[in-house]
Each structure stands twice: as structure tokens, then as C-alpha cells.
Coordinates of C-alpha atoms and ligand atoms in Angstrom, one line a residue:
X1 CA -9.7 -73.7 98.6
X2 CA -11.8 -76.8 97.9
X3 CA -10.5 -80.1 97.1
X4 CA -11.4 -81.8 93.8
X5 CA -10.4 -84.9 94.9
X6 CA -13.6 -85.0 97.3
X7 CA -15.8 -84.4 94.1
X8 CA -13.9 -87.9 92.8
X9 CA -11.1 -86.2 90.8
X10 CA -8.7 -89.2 90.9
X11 CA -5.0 -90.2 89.3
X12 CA -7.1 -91.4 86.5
X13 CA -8.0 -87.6 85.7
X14 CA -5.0 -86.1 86.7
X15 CA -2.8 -88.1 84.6
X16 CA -5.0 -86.5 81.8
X17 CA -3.9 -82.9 82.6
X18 CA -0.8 -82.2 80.8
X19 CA -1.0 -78.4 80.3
X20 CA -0.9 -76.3 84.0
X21 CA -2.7 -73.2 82.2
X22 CA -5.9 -75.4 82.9
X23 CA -7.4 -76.1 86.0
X24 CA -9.7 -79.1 86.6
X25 CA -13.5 -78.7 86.9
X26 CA -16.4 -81.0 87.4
X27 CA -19.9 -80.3 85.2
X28 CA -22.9 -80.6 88.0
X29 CA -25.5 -79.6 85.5
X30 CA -26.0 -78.8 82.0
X31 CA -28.0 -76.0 80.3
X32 CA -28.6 -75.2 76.7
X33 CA -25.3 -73.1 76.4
X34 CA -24.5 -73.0 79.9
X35 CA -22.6 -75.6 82.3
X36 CA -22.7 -75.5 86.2
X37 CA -19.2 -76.4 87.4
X38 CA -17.6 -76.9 90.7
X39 CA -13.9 -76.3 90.9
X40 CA -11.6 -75.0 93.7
X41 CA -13.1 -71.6 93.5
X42 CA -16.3 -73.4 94.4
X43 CA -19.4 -73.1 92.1
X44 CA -19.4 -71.3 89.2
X45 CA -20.3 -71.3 85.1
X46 CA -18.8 -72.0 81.8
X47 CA -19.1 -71.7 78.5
X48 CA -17.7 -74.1 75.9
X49 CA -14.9 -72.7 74.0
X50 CA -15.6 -72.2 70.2
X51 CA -12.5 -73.0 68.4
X52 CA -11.9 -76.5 70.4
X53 CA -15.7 -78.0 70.4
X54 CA -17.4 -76.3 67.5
X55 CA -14.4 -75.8 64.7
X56 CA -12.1 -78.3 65.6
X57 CA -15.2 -80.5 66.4
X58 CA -13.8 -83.7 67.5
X59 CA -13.9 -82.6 71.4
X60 CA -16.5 -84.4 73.1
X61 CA -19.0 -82.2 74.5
X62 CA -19.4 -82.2 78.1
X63 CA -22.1 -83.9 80.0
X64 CA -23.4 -83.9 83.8
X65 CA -20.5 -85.8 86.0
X66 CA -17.5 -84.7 83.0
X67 CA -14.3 -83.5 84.4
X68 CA -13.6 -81.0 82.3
X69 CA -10.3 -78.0 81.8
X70 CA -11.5 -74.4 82.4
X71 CA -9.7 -71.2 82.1
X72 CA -11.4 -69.6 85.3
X73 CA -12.9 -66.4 84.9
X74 CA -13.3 -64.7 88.5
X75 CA -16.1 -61.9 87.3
X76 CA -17.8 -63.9 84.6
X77 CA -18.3 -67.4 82.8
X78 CA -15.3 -69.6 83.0
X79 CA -14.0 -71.2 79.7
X80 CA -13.9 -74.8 79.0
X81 CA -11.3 -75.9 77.0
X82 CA -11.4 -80.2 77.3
X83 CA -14.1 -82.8 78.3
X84 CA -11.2 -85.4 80.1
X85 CA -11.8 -89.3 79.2
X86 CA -14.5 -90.8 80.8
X87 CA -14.4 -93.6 83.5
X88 CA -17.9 -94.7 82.7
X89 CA -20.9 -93.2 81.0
X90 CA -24.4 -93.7 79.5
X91 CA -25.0 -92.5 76.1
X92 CA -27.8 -91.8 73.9
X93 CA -28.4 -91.9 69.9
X94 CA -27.5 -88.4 69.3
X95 CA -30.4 -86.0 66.9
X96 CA -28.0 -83.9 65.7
X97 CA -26.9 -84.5 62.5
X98 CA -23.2 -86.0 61.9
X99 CA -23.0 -87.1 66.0
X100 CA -24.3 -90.4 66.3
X101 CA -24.0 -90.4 70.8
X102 CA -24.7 -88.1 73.2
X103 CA -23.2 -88.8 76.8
X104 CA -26.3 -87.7 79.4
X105 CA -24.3 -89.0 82.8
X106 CA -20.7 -89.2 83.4
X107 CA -17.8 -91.0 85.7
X108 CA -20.3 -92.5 88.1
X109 CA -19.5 -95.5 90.2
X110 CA -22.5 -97.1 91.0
X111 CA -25.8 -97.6 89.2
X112 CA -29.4 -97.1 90.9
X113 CA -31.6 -98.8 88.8
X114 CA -35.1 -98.2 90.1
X115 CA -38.4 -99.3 89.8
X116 CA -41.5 -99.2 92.5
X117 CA -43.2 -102.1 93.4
X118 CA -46.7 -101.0 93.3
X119 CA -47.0 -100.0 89.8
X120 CA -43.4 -100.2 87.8
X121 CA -42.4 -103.6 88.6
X122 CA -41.0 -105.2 85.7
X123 CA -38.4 -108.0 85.7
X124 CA -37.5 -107.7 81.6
X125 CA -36.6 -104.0 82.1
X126 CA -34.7 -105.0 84.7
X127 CA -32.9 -107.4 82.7
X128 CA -32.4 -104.6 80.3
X129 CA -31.3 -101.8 82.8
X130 CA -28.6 -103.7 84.5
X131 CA -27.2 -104.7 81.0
X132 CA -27.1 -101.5 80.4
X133 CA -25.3 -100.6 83.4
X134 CA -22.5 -103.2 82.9
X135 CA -21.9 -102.2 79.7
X136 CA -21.2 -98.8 81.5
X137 CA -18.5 -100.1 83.4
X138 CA -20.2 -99.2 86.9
X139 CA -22.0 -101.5 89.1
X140 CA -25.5 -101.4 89.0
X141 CA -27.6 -102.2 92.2
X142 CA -31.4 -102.8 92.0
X143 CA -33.7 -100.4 94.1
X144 CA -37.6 -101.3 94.4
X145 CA -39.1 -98.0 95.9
X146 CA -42.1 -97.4 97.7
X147 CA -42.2 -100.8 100.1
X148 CA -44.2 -99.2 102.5
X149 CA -47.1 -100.0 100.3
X150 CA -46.8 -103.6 100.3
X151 CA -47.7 -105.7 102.0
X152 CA -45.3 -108.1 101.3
X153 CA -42.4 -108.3 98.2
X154 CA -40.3 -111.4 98.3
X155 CA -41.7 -112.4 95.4
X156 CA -40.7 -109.4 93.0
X157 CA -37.2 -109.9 95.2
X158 CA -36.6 -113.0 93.7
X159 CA -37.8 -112.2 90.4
X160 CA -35.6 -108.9 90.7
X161 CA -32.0 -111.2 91.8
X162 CA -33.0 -114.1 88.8
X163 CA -33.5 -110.9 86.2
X164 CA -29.7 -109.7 87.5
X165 CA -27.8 -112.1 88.9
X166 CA -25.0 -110.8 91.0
X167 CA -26.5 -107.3 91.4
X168 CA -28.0 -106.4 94.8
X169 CA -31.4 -106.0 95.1
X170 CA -32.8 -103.6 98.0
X171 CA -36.4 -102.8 98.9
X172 CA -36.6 -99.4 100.2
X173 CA -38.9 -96.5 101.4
X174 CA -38.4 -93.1 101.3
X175 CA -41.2 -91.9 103.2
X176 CA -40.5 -94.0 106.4
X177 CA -37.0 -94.9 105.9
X178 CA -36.8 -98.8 105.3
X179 CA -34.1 -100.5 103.8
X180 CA -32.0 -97.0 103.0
X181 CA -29.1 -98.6 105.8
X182 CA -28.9 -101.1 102.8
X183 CA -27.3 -98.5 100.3
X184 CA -24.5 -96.9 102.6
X185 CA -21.9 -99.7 101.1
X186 CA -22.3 -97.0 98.0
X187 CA -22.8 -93.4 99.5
X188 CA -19.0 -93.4 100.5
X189 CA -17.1 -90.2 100.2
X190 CA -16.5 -88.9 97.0
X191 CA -18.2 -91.7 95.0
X192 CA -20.6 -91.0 92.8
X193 CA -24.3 -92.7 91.7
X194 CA -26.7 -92.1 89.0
X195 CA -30.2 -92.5 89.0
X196 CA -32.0 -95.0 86.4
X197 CA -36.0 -94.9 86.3
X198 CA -39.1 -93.8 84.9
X199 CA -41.1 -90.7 86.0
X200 CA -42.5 -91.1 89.4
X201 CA -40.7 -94.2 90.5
X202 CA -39.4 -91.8 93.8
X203 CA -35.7 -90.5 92.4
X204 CA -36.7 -87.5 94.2
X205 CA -37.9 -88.9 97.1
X206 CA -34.9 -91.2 97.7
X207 CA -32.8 -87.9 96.6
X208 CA -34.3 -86.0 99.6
X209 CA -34.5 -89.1 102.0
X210 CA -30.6 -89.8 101.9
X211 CA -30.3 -86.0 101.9
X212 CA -32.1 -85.3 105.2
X213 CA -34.2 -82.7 104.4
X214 CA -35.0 -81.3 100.7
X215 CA -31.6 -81.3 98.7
X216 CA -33.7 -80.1 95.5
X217 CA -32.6 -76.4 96.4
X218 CA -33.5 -74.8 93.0
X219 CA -30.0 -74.0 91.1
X220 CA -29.6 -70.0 91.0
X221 CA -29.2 -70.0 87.8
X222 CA -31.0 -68.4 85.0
X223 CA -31.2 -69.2 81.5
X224 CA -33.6 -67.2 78.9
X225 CA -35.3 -70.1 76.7
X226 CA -36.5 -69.8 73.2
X227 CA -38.9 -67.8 73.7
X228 CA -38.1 -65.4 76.2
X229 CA -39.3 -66.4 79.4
X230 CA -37.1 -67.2 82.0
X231 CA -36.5 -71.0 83.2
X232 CA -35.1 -72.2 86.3
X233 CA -33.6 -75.5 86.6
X234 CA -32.2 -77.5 88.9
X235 CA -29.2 -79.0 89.5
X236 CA -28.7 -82.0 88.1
X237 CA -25.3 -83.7 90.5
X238 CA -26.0 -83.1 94.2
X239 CA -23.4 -84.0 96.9
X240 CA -25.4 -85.8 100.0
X241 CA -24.0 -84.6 103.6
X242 CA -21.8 -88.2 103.4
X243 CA -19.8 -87.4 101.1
X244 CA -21.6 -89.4 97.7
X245 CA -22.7 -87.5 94.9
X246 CA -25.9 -88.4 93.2
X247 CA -26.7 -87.5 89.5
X248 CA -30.6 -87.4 88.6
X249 CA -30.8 -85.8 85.4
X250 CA -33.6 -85.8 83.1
X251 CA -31.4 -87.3 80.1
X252 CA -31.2 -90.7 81.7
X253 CA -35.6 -91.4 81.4
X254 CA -34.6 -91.2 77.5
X255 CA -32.0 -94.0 77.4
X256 CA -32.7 -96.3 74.6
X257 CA -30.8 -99.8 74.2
X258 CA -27.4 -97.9 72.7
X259 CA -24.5 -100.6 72.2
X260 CA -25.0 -103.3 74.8
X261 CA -23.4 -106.5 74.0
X262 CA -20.5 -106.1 75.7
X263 CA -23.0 -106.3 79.1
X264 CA -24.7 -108.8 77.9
X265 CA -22.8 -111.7 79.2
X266 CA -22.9 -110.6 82.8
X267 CA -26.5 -110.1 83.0
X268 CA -27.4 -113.6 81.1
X269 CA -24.6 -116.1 83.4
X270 CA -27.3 -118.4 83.3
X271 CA -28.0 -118.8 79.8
X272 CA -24.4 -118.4 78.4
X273 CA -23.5 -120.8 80.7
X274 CA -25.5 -123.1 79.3
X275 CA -24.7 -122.6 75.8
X276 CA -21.5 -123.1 76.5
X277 CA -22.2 -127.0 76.8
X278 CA -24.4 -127.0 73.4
X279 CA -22.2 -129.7 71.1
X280 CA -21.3 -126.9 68.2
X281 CA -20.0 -123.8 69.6
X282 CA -21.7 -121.7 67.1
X283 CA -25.3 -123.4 68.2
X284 CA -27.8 -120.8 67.6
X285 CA -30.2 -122.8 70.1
X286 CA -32.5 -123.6 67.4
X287 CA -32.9 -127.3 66.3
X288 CA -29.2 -128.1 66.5
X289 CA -28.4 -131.8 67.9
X290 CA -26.5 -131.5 71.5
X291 CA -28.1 -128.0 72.3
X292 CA -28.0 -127.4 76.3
X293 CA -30.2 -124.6 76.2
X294 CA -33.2 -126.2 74.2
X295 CA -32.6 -129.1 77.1
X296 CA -32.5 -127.1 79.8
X297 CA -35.6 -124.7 78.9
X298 CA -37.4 -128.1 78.1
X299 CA -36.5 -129.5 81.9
X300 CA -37.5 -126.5 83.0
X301 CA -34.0 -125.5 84.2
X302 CA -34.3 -122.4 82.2
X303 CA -37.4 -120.5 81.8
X304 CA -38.2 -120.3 77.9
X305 CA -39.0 -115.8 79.1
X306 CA -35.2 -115.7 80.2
X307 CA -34.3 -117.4 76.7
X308 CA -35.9 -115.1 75.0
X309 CA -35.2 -112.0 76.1
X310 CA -31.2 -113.0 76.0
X311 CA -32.2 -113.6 71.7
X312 CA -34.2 -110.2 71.7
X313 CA -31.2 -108.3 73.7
X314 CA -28.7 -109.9 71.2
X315 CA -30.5 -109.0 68.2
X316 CA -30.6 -105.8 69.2
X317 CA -27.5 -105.2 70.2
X318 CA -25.9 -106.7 67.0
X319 CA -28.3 -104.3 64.9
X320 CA -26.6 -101.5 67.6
X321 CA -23.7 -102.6 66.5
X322 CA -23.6 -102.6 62.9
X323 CA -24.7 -99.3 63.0
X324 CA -22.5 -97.9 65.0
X325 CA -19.7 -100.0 62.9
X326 CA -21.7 -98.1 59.8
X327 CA -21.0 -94.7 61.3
X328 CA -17.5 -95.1 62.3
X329 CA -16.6 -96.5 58.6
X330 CA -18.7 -93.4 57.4
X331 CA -16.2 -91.0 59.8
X332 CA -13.5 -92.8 58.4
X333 CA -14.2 -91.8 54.8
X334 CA -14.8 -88.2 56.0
X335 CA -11.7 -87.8 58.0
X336 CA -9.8 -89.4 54.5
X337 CA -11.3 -86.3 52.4
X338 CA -10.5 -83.8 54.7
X339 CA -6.8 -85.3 54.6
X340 CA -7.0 -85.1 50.9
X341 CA -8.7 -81.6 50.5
X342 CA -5.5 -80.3 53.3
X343 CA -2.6 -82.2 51.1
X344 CA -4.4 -80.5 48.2
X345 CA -4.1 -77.0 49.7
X346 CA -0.5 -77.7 50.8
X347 CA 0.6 -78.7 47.4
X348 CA -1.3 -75.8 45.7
X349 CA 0.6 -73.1 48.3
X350 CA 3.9 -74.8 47.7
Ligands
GDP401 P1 -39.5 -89.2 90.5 O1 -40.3 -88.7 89.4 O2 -38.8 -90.5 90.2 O3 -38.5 -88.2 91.0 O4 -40.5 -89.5 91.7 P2 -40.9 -88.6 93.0 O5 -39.9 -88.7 94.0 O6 -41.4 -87.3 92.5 O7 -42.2 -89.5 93.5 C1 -43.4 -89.7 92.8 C2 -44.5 -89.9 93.7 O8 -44.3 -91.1 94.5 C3 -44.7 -88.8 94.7 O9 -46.1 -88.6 94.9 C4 -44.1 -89.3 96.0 O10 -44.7 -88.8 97.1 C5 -44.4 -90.8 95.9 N1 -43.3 -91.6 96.6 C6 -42.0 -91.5 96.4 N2 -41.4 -92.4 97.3 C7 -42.3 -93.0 98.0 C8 -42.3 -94.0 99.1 O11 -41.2 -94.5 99.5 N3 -43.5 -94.3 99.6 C9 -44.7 -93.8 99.2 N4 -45.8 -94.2 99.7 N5 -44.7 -92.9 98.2 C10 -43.6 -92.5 97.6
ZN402 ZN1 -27.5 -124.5 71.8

């Protein structure tokens, strides 16, 4: 039997499973009704099950990375009964009505955030992406793909470590191999990465470099779409030879700028740092007496771009926030008339 534990199942899962009729699971990929899951019995599929995600609805639905509680099914479709509390995840504004997230990774460690230097280069998204990543709770490292065709890159290196200060930055090729001894600190056994970056930034390539050979073996499953025709996808976690798991799933090119100011002060040091010698402590850096941050952007100490991306970040994630504050007041004030409606019933039957 295989070993969960090598797929990162850790004491801070198994203190979540309470009931022994369940087994553990992890979700390697995610179809439109379908989950791929890996458990002891090895691969196999599940299906949600109805009474706990769709009538009771307050389960979280399962994403790519999820530990999850199946009843296994040997000649068909396991069942899953629970999506366990996540150690980290990325989230997106969720279109369906009366969810306002959808998770689209799950319980990774480490955070790839990539860009290539001959086209995607862009220090403010960088910014952005590691901020993001804090606020995950993994650690994001920078990757700049594609340095075999530069001729040289120190200076988006610099810009790269001044955009994220304390994240590692590697340069790295997939086609001939540079810079990937750099990333082995984070391919350790039964860790777990995700991949952050745009379309044709080389997730695929890196994928297949650390892999060996081609890892994007096509999954065997097949799912009929809306119109009939059949679709084959691929898997969307892949474990490498050492161990590491990678997940590379579509979901993660869509991630807008969900709740992030709890990230915020790890990837602005430099400015909060600052602010925190402005004379009033509620300085909004504007044309307050004693302000650090209008001194040090006018010696030059700061430059005025960082500034103001760390305002545009804030505002945005304050206007994150009060919505999100908006939705869970709005839940509140549902969950208080269902509790009405069911003391109504009670009394009624009494
Ligand atoms: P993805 O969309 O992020 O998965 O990107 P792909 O891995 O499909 O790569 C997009 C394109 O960039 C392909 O044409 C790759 O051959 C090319 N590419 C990826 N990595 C490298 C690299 O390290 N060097 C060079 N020269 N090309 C690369
Ligand atoms: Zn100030």
C-alpha cells in the first residue's frame, strides 16, 4: 500500500480525521464533476457526495492539492465526503452565485512565481505575485525563465530582489539546464510547489526539465464536455522522481488580487519601514509635517514607483476587504433566517 505521508499528508491533516469510516485522499486534478485522487489504493476517481457539498452546502468544495475523506469504491468512483482545512491556498472571486471564493491550488509549500526575461519581465507584477504568495502562507521564490536567451540579466536580478525583498530570485533555463541546482532547496520529498505565470512563460518546460523527460503523460481520463465530444486533460499535481510535487493548473493564470493585505507588509519592508518613523502614526504620506516616506522618496532613498505601487496595492486590498467584510455580514444575515425559519418549524411541530 502506498504512503500518504509521501504525498505530504502530515499531523496537521491527521488530527483532522476524527471518523475511521473515511480514509484520507489527495485531489491531483479537477474535472467538471470528476476529481483525480491518489490514496493508498493508488490512483483513482471521485465524485462529491450530494447531501454534504450540495444540501448541506457549507463544505468547501475540493480543489487541486485538497486532502480530502473518501469512502473508496474498488469497482467505481470513490465518494468524497470532506475537503480537510487547508494549510495554504490561492483563491479566486468565485462566478457562482452566493460563493464569493473559489480555492484553484491547495496545501502547497513553496511558491514559483515566474516570469521570462525576454518578453514577461515585469518588476510591479512581481511585487504583486509575491504579495500574493505571502498572503498564502507559503514562501514564494522568484524564477526568471528562459536565460539562455540573454545575454546578460543582472539587471532584471536586482530589479527582481528590490520588487521582493527576502524572496530568492533564480535565473534559470529549461532547455539547457542553468540555474535548476538553484531550486533543489525546494524539490524535497513530499513538499509540494505551485506554479504562478502567464501563458508561455515555460511552466511546462521547467515541469518537464525537473522531471527528466516529459512528465505531461496525458491523464487517462475521460470526461464528455457540453457538447458531446470527448476531452482529455491532464493532470494537474505531478510528483517529480525526487520526491516534490508540482501543481500547474490552469486556474492559477486567472488569479486576480483577492484579499491581500495581510501580505502586504512583507513584500513592502522598505516602505513600512519608513512610515514607521513619519511623526503621526496615522500619516497617510501625503503633506503631513515629519513624514519619512515623502523625505526619503525626495532623497532618493525610496523610489517614488515603489511608493506607489505599495498606495495602489493598499487601496485595493482595503476595497478587497470591505467586500469580502460585505459578504460575510450578508452570510451572517442568511444563516440568522434559516435559524428563524427552523425554530419556526420546531414550534409549529410541537
Ligand atoms: P507555459 O505556457 O508556461 O507552460 O510555457 P511552455 O513551457 O509551453 O513554453 C512556452 C514556449 O517557450 C515554448 O515554445 C518553449 O519551447 C519555450 N521555452 C520554455 N522554456 C524555455 C527556455 O528555457 N529557453 C528557451 N529558449 N525557450 C523556452
Ligand atoms: Zn508619512
Amino acid at each position: 500500500m502506498l504512503s500518504l505521508n509521501e504525498y505530504g499528508f502530515n499531523s496537521f491533516f491527521s488530527e483532522q480525521v476524527t471518523e475511521n469510516r473515511y480514509r484520507p485522499a489527495r485531489v491531483t486534478a479537477v474535472h467538471k464533476e470528476r476529481y483525480e485522487i491518489i490514496c493508498e489504493h493508488g490512483n483513482t476517481h471521485a465524485r462529491l457526495k450530494t447531501a454534504v457539498y450540495f444540501l448541506g452546502g457549507i463544505e468547501l468544495f475540493p480543489t487541486v492539492g485538497d486532502f480530502v475523506l473518501i469512502q473508496y469504491n474498488e469497482s467505481g468512483d470513490s465518494i468524497i465526503a470532506k475537503t480537510l482545512r487547508r494549510k495554504t491556498y490561492f483563491s479566486r472571486r468565485d462566478p457562482t452565485p452566493g460563493r464569493d471564493e473559489q480555492a484553484v491550488a491547495a496545501n502547497f509549500d513553496t511558491v514559483f512565481i515566474m516570469q521570462s526575461l525576454n518578453f514577461d519581465f515585469n518588476a510591479k507584477r512581481l511585487e504583486r505575485y509575491a504579495t500574493l504568495a505571502w498572503q498564502s502562507g507559503a514562501q514564494p521564490v522568484i524564477i526568471l525563465t528562459k536565460a539562455d536567451l540573454m545575454e546578460s540579466f543582472d539587471k532584471q536580478l536586482m530589479e527582481a530582489e528590490t520588487a521582493a525583498p527576502g524572496v530568492t530570485v533564480a535565473a534559470v533555463s529549461a532547455k539547457t539546464g542553468y540555474g535548476l541546482a538553484l531550486l533543489s532547496d525546494y524539490l524535497k520529498p513530499g513538499r509540494t510547489i505551485v506554479f504562478l505565470g502567464s501563458s508561455g512563460v515555460g511552466k511546462s518546460s521547467l515541469l518537464n526539465a525537473l522531471y527528466g523527460e516529459e512528465a505531461m503523460e496525458v491523464s487517462d481520463i475521460r470526461e464528455d464536455d457540453s457538447r458531446g465530444r470527448h476531452t482529455t486533460t491532464r493532470r494537474q499535481m505531478v510528483m517529480l522522481p525526487c520526491g516534490a510535487m508540482i501543481i500547474d493548473t490552469p486556474g492559477m493564470r486567472e488569479l486576480g488580487m483577492w484579499d491581500v493585505s495581510s501580505g502586504l507588509g512583507e513584500t513592502f519592508t522598505d516602505v513600512e519601514a519608513y512610515a514607521s518613523r513619519c511623526r503621526f502614526s496615522d500619516c497617510r504620506h501625503e503633506f503631513e509635517p515629519g513624514c519619512a516616506v515623502k523625505a526619503a522618496i525626495e532623497n532618493g532613498e525610496l523610489p517614488a514607483a515603489r511608493f506607489k505601487s505599495y498606495v495602489k496595492l493598499k487601496k485595493e486590498a482595503k476595497y478587497s476587504d470591505n467586500k469580502s467584510a460585505a459578504l460575510r455580514e450578508r452570510q451572517h444575515v442568511h444563516k440568522a433566517i434559516a435559524r428563524q425559519n427552523r425554530q419556526h418549524k420546531r414550534r409549529k411541530m410541537i
